[in-house]
Coordinates of C-alpha atoms in Angstrom, one line a residue:
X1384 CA 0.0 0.0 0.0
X1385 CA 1.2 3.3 -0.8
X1386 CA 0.7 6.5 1.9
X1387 CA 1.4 9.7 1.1
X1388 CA 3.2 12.5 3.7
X1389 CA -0.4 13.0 4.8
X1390 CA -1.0 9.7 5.8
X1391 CA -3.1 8.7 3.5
X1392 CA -3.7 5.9 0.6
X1393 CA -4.0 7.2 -2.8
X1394 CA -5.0 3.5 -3.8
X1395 CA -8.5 3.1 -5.2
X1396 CA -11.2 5.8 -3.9
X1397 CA -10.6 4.8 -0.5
X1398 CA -8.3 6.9 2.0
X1399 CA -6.5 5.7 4.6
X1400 CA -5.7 7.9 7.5
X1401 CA -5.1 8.2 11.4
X1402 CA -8.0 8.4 13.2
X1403 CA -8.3 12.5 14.9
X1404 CA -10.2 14.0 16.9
X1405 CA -13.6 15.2 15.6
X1406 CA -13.8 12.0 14.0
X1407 CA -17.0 10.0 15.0
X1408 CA -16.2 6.8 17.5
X1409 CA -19.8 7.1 17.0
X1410 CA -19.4 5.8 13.5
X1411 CA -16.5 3.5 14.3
X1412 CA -19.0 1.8 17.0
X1413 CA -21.5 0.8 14.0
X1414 CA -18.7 -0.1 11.8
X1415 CA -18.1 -2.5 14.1
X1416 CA -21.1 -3.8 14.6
X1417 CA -22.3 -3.8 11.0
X1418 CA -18.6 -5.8 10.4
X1419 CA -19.0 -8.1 13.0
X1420 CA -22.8 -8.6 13.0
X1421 CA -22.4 -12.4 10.6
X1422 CA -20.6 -13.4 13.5
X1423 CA -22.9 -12.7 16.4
X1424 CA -25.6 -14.2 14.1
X1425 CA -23.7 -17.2 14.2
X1426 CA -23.8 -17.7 17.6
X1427 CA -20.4 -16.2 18.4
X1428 CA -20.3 -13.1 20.3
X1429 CA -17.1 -10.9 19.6
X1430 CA -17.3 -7.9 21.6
X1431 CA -16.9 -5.6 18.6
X1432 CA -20.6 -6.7 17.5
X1433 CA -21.8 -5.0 20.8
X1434 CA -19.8 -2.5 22.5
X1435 CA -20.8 0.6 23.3
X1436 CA -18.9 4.0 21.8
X1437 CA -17.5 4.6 25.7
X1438 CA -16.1 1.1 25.1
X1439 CA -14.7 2.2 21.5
X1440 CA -13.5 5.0 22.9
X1441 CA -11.9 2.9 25.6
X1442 CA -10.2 0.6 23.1
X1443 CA -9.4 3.3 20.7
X1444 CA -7.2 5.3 23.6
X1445 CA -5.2 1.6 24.0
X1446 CA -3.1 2.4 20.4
X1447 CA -2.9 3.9 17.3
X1448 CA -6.7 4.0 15.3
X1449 CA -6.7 4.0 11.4
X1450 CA -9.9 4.3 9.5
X1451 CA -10.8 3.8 5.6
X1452 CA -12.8 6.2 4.2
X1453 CA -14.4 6.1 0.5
X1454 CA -15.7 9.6 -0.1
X1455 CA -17.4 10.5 3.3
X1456 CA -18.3 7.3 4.6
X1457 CA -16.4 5.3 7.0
X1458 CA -15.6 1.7 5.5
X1459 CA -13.0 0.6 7.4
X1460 CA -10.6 0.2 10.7
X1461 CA -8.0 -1.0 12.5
X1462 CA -6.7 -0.2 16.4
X1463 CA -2.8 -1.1 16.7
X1464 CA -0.8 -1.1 19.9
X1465 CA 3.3 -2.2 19.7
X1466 CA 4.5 -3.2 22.2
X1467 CA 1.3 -4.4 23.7
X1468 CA 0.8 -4.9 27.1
X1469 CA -1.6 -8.6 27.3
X1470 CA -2.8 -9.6 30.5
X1471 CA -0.8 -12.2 32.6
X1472 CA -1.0 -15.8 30.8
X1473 CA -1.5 -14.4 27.3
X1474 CA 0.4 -16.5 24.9
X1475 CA 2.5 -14.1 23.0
X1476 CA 6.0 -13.6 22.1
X1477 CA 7.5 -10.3 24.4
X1478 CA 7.5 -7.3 23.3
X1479 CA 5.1 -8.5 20.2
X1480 CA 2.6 -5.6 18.9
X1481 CA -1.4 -6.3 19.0
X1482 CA -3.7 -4.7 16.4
X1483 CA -7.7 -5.1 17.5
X1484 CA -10.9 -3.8 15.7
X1485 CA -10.1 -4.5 12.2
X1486 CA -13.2 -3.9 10.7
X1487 CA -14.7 -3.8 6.6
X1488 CA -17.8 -2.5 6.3
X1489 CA -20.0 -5.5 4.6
X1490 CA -20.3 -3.1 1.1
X1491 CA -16.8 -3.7 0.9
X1492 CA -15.7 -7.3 1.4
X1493 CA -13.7 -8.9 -1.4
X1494 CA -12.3 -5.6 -2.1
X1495 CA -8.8 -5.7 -0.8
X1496 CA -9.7 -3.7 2.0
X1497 CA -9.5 -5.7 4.9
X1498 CA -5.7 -6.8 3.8
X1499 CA -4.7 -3.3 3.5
X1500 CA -5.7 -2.7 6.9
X1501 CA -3.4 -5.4 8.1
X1502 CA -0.5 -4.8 6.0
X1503 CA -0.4 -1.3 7.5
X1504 CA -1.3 -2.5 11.0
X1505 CA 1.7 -4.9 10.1
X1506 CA 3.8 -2.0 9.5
X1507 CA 3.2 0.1 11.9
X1508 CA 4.0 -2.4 14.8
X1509 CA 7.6 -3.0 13.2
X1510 CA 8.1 1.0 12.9
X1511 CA 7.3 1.0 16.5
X1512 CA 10.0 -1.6 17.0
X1513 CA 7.7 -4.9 17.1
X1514 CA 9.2 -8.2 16.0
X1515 CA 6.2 -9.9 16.1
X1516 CA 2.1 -9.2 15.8
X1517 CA -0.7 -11.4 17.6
X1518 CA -4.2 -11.3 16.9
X1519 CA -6.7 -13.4 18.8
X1520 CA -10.5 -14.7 16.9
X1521 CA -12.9 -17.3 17.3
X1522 CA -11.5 -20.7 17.3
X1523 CA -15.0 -21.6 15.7
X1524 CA -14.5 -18.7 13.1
X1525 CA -12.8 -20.8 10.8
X1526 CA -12.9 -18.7 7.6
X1527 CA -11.4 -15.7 9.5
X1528 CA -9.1 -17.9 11.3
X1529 CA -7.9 -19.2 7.7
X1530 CA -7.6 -15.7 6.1
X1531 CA -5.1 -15.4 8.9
X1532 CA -3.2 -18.2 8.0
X1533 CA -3.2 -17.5 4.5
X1534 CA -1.3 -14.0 5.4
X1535 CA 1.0 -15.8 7.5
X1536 CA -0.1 -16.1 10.8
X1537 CA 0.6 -19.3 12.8
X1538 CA -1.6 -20.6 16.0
X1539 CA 0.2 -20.5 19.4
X1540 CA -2.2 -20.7 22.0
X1541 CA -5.7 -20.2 23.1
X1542 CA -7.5 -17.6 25.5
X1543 CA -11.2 -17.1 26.7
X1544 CA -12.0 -13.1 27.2
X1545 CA -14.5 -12.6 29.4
X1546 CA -16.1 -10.3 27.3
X1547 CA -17.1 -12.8 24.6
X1548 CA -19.2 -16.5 24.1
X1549 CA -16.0 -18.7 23.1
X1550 CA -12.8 -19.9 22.7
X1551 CA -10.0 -17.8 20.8
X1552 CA -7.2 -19.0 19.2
X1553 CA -4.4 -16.8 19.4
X1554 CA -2.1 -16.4 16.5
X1555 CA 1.0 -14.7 15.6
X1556 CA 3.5 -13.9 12.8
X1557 CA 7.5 -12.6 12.7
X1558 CA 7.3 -8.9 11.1
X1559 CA 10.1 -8.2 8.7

């Protein structure tokens, strides 16, 4: 992907920038929940599909926030924190960098999108000195699970959040 000085994607119609203020966690709250709502109608609960904008907010103030924006509407997202602090018992290499929220609005699946977002998310840990990223997901989610794998990622663990109906598998993958 290539970003301008600004910070932004010239690729396709869709803009890639830092979240600012006077952007909308409004907006990035149903985001979310219009991304994740095929899982929570499946039965598995990812606290993206329900959280409230104070929780956004919350999560958003834990790293850096990108969003995707095609002409004025928001289509995309992605939190990143390097290193990330995970709670105690957290399989994950040390010092490894997190990213959280990754979000395509359902308009834009297949597009490319939701690979941009983690390329950049991916770059953005290593420029903040990250050897490694981890992502947890449903262990049941297999087709997310597998796009993971298919862009490198490797499973190392599991983990059960307390803020979700299931099983994660954690995965992780050596930044260059």
């Amino acid at each position: 992907m290539n970003i301008d000085s600004t910070g932004t994607s010239t690729r396709e119609s869709v803009q890639v920038r830092r979240f600012h203020e006077g952007d909308s966690v409004e907006e990035v709250t149903l985001l979310l929940h219009r991304a994740y709502a095929d899982h929570a109608a499946a039965g598995r609960i990812f606290f993206a599909s329900y959280q409230s904008p104070q929780d956004t907010r919350h999560r958003l103030s834990k790293g850096e926030c990108w969003i995707a924006m095609r002409d004025d509407a928001l289509v995309g997202t992605v939190t990143v924190s390097a290193p990330h602090t995970a709670p105690a018992g957290y399989p994950a290499p040390e010092g490894a960098g997190s990213l959280w929220q990754l979000a395509v609005d359902p308009s834009q699946r297949g597009s490319g999108l939701g690979h941009r977002l983690l390329t950049l998310a991916e770059a953005r840990m290593a420029a903040l000195g990250s050897t490694h990223a981890v992502i947890d997901t449903s262990a049941a989610a297999e087709d997310l699970v597998a796009w993971y794998r298919r862009r490198g990622y490797v499973p190392i663990g599991t983990w059960r959040w307390d803020v979700t109906n299931y099983d994660s598998v954690v995965l992780a993958k050596a930044l260059p």
